[in-house]
Short mmCIF file of C-alpha atoms in Angstrom, two decimals:
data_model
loop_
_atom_site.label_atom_id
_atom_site.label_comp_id
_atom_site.label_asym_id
_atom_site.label_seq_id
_atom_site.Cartn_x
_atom_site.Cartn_y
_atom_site.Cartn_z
CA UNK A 144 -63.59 -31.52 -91.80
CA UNK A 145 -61.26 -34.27 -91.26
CA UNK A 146 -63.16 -37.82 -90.59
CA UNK A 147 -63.72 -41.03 -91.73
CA UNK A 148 -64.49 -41.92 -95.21
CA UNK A 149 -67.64 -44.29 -96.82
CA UNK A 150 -66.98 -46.21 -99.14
CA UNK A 151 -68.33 -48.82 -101.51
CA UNK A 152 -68.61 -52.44 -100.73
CA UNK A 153 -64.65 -53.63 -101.21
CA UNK A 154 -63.89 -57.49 -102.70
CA UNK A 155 -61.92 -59.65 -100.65
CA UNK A 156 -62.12 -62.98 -98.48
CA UNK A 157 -65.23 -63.54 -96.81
CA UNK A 158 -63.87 -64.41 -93.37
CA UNK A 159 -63.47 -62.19 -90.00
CA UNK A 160 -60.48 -60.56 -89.94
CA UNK A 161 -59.67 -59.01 -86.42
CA UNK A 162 -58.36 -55.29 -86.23
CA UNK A 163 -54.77 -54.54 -85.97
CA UNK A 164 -54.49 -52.92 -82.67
CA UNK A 165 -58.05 -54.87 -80.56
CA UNK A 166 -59.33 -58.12 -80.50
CA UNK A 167 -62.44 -56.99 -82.36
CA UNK A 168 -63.20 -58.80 -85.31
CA UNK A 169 -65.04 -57.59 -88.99
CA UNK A 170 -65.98 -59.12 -92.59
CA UNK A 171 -63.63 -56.80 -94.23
CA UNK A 172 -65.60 -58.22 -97.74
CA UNK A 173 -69.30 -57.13 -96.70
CA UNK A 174 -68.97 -54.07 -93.88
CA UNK A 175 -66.01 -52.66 -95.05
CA UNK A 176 -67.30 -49.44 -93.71
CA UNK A 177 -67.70 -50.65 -90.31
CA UNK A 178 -64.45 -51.42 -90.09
CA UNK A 179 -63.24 -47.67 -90.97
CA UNK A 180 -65.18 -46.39 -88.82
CA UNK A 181 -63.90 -48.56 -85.68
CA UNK A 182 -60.61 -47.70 -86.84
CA UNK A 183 -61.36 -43.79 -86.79
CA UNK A 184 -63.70 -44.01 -83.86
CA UNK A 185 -61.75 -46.21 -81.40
CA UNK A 186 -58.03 -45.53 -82.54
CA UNK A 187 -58.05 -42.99 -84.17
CA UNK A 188 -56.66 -44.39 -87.25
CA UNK A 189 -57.00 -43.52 -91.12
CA UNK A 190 -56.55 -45.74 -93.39
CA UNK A 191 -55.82 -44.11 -96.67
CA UNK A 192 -56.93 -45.03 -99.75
CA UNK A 193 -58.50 -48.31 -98.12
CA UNK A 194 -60.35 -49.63 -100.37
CA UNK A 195 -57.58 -50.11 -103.44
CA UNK A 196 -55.55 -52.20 -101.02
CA UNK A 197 -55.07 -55.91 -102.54
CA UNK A 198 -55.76 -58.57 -99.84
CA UNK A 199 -56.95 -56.06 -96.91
CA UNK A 200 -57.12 -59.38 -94.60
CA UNK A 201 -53.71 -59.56 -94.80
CA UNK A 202 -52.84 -55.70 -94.46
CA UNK A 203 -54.29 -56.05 -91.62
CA UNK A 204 -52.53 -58.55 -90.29
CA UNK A 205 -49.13 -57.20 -90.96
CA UNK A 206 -50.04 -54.62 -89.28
CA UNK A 207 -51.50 -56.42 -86.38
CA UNK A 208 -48.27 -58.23 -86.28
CA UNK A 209 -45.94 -55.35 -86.24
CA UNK A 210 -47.89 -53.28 -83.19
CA UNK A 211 -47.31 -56.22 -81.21
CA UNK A 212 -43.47 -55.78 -81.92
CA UNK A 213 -43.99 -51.52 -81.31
CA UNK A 214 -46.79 -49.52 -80.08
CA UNK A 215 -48.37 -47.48 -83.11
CA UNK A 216 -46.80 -44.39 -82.39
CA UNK A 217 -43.53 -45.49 -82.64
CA UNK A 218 -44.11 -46.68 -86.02
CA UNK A 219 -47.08 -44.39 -87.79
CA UNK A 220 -46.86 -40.74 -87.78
CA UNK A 221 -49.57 -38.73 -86.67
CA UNK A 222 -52.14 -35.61 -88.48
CA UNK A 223 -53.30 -32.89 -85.63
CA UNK A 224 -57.24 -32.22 -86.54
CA UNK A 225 -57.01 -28.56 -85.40
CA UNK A 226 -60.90 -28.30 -84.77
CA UNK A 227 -61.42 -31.44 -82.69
CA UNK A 228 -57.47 -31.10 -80.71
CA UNK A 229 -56.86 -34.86 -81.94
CA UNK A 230 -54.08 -36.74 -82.96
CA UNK A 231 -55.02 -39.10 -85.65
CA UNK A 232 -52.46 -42.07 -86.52
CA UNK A 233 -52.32 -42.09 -90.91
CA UNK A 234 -51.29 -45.10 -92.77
CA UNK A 235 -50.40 -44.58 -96.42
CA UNK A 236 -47.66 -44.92 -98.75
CA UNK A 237 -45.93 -41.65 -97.62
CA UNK A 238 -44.96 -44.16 -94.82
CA UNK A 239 -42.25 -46.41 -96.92
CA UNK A 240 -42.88 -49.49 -95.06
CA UNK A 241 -46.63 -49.55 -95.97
CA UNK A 242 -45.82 -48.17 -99.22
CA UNK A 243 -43.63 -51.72 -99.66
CA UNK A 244 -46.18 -53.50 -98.30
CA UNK A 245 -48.99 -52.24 -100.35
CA UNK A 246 -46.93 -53.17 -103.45
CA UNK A 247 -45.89 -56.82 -102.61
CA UNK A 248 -49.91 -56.66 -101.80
CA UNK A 249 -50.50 -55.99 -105.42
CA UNK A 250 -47.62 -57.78 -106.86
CA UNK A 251 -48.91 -61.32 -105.00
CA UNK A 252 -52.51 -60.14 -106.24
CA UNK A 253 -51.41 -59.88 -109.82
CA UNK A 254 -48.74 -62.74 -110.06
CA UNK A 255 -52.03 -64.88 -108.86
CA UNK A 256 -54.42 -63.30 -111.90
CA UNK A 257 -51.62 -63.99 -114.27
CA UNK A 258 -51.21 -67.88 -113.29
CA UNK A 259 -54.92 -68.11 -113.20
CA UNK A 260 -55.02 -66.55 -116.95
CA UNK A 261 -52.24 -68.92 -117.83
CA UNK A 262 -53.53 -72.24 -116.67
CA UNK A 263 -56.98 -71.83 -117.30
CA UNK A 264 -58.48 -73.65 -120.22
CA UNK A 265 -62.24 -72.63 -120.10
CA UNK A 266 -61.85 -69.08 -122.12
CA UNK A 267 -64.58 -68.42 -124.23
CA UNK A 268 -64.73 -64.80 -127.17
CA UNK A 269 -65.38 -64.33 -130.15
CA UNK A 270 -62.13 -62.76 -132.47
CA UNK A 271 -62.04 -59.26 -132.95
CA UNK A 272 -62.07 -59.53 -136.49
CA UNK A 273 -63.88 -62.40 -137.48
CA UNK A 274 -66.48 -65.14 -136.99
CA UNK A 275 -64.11 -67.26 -134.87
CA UNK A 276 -65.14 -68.59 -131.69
CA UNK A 277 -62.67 -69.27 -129.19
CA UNK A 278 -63.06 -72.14 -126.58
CA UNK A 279 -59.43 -72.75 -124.89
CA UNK A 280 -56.43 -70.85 -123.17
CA UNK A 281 -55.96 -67.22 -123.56
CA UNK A 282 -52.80 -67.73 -124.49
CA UNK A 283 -54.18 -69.41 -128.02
CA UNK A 284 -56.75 -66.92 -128.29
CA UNK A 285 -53.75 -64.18 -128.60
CA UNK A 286 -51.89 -66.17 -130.89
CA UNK A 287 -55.17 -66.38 -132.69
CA UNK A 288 -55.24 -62.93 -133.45
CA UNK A 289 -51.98 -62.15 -133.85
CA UNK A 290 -51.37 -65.20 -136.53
CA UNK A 291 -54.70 -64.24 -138.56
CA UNK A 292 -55.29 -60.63 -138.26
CA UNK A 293 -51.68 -59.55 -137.34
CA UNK A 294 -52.39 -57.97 -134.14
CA UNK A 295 -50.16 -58.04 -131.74
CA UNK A 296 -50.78 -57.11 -127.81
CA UNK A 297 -47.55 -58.40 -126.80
CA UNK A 298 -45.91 -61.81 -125.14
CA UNK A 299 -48.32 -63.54 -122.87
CA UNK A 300 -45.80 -64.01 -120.30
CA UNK A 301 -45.67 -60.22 -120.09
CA UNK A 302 -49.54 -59.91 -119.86
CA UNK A 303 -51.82 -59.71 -117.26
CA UNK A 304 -55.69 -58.83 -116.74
CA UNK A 305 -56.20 -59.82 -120.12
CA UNK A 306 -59.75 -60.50 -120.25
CA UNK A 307 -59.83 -56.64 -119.59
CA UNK A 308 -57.37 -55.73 -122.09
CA UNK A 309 -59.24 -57.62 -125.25
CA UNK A 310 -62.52 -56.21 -123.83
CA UNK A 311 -60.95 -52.58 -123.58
CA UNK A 312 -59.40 -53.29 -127.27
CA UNK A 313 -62.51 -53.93 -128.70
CA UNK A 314 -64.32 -51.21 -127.37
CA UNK A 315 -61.49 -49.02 -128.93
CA UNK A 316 -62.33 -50.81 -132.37
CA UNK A 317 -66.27 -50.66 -131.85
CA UNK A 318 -65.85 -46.94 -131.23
CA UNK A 319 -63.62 -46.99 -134.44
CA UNK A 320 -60.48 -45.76 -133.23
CA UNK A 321 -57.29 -46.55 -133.51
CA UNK A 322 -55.09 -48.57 -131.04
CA UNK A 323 -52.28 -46.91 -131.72
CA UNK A 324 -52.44 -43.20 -132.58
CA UNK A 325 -56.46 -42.37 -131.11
CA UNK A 326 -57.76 -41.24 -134.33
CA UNK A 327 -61.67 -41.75 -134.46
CA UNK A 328 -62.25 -42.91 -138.69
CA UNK A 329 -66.01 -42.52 -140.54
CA UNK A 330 -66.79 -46.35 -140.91
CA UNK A 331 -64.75 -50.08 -139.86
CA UNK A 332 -62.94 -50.56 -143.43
CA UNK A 333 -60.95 -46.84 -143.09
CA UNK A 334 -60.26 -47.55 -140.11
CA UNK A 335 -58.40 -50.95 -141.02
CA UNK A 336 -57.01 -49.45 -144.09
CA UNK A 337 -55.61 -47.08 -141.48
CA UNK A 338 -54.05 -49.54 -139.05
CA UNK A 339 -52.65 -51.88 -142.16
CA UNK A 340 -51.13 -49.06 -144.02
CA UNK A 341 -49.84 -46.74 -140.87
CA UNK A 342 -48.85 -50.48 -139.19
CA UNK A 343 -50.76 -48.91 -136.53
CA UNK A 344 -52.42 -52.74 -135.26
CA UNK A 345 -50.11 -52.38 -132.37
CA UNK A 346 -50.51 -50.97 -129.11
CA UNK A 347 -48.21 -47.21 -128.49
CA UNK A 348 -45.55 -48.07 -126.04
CA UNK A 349 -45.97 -44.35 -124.75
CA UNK A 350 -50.23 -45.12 -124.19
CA UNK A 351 -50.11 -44.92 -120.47
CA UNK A 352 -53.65 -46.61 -120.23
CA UNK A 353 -52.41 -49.50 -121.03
CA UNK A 354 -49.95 -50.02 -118.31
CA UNK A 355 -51.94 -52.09 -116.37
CA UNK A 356 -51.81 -54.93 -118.23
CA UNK A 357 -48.52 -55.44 -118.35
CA UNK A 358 -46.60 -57.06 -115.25
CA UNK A 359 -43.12 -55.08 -115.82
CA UNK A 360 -44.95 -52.62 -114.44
CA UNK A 361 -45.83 -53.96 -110.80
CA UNK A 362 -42.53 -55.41 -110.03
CA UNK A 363 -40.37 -52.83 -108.76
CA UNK A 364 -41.89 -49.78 -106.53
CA UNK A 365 -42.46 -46.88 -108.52
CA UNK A 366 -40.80 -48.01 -110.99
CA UNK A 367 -42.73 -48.54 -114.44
CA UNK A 368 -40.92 -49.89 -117.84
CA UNK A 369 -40.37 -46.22 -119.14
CA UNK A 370 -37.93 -45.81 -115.80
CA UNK A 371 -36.55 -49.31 -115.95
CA UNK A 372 -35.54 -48.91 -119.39
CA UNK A 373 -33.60 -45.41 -118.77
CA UNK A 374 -31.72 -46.99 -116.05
CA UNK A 375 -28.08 -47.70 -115.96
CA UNK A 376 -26.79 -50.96 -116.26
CA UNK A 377 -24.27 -51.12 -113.48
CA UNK A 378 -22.87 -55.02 -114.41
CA UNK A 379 -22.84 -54.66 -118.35
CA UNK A 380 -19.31 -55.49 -119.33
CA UNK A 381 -17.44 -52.80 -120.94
CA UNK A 382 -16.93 -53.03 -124.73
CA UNK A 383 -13.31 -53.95 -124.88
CA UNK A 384 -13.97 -57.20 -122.83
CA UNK A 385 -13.34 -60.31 -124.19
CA UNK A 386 -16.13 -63.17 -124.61
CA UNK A 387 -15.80 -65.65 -121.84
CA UNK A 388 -12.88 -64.00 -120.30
CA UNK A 389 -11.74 -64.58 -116.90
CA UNK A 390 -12.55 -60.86 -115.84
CA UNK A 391 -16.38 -61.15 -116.98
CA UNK A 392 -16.70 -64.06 -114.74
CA UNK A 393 -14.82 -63.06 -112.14
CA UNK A 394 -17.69 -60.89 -110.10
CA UNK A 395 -19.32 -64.59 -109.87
CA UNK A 396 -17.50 -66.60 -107.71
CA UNK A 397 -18.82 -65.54 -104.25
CA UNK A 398 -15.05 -66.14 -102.61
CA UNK A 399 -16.21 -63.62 -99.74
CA UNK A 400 -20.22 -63.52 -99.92
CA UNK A 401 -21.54 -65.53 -97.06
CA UNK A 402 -24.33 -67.91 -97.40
CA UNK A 403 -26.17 -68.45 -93.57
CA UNK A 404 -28.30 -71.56 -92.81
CA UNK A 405 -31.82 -71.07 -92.56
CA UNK A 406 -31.97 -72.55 -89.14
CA UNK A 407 -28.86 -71.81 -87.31
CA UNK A 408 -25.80 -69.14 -87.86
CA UNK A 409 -23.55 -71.57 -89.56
CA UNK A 410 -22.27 -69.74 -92.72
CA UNK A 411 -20.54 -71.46 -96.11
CA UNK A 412 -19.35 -69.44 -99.40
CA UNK A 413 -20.72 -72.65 -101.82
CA UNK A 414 -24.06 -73.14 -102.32
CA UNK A 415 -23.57 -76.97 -102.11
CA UNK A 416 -21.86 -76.69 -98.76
CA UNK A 417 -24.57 -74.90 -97.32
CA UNK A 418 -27.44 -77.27 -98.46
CA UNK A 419 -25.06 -80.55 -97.60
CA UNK A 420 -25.21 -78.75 -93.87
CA UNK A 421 -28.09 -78.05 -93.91
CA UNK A 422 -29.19 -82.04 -94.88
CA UNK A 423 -26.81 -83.43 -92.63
CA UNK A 424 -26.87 -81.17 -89.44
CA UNK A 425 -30.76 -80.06 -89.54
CA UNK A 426 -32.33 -83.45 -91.22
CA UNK A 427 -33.39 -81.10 -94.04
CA UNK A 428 -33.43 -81.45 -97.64
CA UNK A 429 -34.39 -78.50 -98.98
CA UNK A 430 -34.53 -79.48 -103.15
CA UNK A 431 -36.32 -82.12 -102.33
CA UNK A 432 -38.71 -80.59 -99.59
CA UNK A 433 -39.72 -77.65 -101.76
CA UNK A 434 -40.01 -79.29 -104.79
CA UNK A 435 -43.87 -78.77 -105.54
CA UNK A 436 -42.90 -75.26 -104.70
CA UNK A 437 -42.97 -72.00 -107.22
CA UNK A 438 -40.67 -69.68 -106.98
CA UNK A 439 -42.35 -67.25 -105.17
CA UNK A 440 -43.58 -69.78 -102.30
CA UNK A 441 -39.76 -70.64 -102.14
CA UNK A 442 -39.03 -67.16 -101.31
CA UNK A 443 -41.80 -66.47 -98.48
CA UNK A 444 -40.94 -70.07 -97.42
CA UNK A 445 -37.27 -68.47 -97.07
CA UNK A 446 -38.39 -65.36 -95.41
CA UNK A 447 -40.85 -66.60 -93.07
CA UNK A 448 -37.65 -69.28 -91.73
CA UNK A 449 -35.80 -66.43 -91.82
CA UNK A 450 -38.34 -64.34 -89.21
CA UNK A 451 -39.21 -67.43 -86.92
CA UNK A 452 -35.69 -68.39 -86.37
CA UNK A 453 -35.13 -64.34 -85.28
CA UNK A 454 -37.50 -64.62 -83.16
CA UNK A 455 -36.40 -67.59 -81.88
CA UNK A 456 -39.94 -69.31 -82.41
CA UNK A 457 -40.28 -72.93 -84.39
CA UNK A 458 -41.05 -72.54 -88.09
CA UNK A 459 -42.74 -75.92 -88.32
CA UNK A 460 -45.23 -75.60 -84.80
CA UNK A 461 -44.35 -71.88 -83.92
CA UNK A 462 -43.29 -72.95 -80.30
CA UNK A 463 -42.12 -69.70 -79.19
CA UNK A 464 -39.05 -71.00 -77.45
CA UNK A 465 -37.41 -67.68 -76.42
CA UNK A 466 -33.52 -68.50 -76.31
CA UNK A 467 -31.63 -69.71 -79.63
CA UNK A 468 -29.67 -72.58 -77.42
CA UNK A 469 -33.77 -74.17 -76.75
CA UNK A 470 -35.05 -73.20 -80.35
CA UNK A 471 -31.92 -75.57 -81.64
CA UNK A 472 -32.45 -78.41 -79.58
CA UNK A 473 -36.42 -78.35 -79.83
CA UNK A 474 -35.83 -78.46 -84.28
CA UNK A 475 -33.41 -81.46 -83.61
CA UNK A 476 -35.47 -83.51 -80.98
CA UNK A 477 -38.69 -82.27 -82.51
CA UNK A 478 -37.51 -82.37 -85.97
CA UNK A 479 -39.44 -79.83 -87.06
CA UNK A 480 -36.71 -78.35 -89.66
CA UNK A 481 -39.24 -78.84 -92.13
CA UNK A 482 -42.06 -77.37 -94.37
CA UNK A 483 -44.52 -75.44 -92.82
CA UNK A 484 -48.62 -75.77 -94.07
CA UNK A 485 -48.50 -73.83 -96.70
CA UNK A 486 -51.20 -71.82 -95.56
CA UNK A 487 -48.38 -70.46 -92.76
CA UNK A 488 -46.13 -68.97 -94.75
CA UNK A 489 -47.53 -69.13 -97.86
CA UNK A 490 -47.96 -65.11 -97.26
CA UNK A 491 -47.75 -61.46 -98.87
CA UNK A 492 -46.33 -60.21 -96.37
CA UNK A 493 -43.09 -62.71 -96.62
CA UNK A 494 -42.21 -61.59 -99.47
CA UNK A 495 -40.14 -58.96 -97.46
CA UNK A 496 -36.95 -60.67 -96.80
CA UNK A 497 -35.78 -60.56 -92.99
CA UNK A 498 -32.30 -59.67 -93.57
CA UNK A 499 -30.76 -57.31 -96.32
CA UNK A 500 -29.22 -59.05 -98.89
CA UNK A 501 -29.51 -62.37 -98.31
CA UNK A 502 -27.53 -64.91 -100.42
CA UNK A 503 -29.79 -68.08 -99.56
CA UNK A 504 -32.34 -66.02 -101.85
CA UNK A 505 -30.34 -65.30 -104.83
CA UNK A 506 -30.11 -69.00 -105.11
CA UNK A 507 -33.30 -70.09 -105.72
CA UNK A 508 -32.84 -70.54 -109.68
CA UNK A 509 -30.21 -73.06 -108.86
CA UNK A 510 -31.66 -74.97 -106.03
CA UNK A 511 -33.63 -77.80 -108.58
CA UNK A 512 -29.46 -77.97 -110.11
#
């Protein structure tokens, strides 16, 4: 029978979050079930796979946002229940704009562990190997064992969930098997004869189980490194080319690409045009404003502009002014071409950018320049 599903208690914030398509309101963290079944019950909505969604409060939202731009069943397709003659609306990934947002969901999730795990300085183990205690980064732990003991779980740039990872590698050596090919050996010394002879104190590239620790494999939908690697490199230069030719540079000058302004339709080809318009005509100095920004708050700073100015509503107060002549004049006499709280657009869901292909973002790397 086709109905809603229970589930176990789901981590996330503990605040209300209010349901995508009422004004009703549930602790997503604690009565996670409650809020399927009001879903189910009231809209007749499904929610698939609910419960591995990263930062439900802000699914939700996204959502919430979206059906007031178009009613659900212009956007969400619909499963007949035969038995009960009822339409049911079904959001999942086989709908591609909740697939994409379900990944950037996971991507901000993980990009969030990883600069946790990179800054923190309170990691406490033991080595794997020997009587070593470890009070520091995990980044010095890894060294630790690769430097001494020769094991090597790759570059911890690349790594993510690592606490994990060294707890599911030593459960692999307490069980006495080997990281790299499986085998199960009689006692702890064959085994490490094994992995120093065979060079077997690695981890097998082909070991699928291990894919979730490293962050290659969340950035592109679909897409892990076995699929990256295979693909064709479009913009390699061909073999006869000569180093620091004119041809090999000549797909970088942008003579026709065109660069808009984040707050008004003015378009330059330079990237120091646009950002001496921007300063002069908007009162906005964007290196310097975004400074204490990362590069992935730049970019949802970007796209969330990018979205208010669409929808002709302030970026800075979010005075929906309706008509692009009265958004224009309210940024100058407000002047509120400026940074947002952070906690406005510092969101998952701008990491979609507004409009396809835009230049502004391809230029983060060189703003600080």
């Amino acid at each position: 029978m086709f109905g809603p599903l229970t589930f176990p208690q789901a981590q996330g914030q503990n605040t209300e979050t209010k349901c995508f398509l009422c004004e009703d309101s549930f602790n997503l963290r604690l009565r996670l079930d409650i809020f399927v079944l009001h879903t189910f019950d009231v809209h007749q909505c499904v929610i698939d796979d609910v419960q591995n969604i990263k930062n439900l409060p802000q699914y939700v939202l996204y959502w919430r946002n979206r059906f007031k731009e178009r009613p659900i069943e212009q956007i969400i397709p619909t499963v007949r229940n035969e038995g009960a003659q009822q339409h049911y609306f079904f959001l999942s990934t086989l709908l591609k704009e909740d697939k994409l947002l379900r990944h950037r969901l996971t991507l901000d999730y993980v990009l969030k562990v990883q600069e946790f795990e990179r800054t923190n300085l309170n990691y406490k183990r033991s080595c794997l190997f020997c009587k070593y205690q470890h009070e520091g980064s995990r980044q010095e732990y890894l060294e630790h064992i690769f430097k001494e003991h020769n094991l090597h779980l790759g570059n911890h740039y690349n790594l993510v969930f690592i606490d994990e990872l060294i707890e599911h590698v030593d459960s692999q050596l307490q069980a006495l098997r080997c990281l790299f090919c499986k085998g199960v050996f009689p006692e702890r010394a064959v085994l490490k004869e094994h992995m120093r002879k065979k060079m077997h104190k690695q981890i097998s590239p082909e070991d699928v189980e291990y894919d979730k620790f490293y962050i290659i494999n969340y950035l592109e939908v679909d897409k892990s490194w076995r699929v990256l690697q295979h693909e064709t490199d479009n913009y390699a230069l061909e073999v006869d080319y000569e180093e620091n030719c004119d041809q090999e540079y000549s797909d970088w000058t942008e003579a026709s690409g065109q660069i808009t302004c984040l707050y008004c339709a003015h378009c330059e080809t330079d990237m120091g045009a646009i950002f001496d318009h921007i300063k002069t005509q908007h009162n906005f100095d964007f290196a310097r404003a975004t400074k204490e920004l990362d590069f992935y708050q730049k970019i949802k700073l970007i796209n969330y502009t990018r979205r208010m100015i669409y929808r002709k509503t302030c970026p800075y107060c979010t005075e929906e002014l309706g008509d692009s002549a009265k958004l224009q004049a309210h940024l100058a006499q407000e002047g509120h071409c400026k940074v947002p709280s952070d906690q406005v657009f510092d969101q998952a869901e701008y990491y979609f950018s507004t409009y396809e292909n835009d230049t502004f973002l391809y230029l983060i790397d060189d703003i600080d320049d």
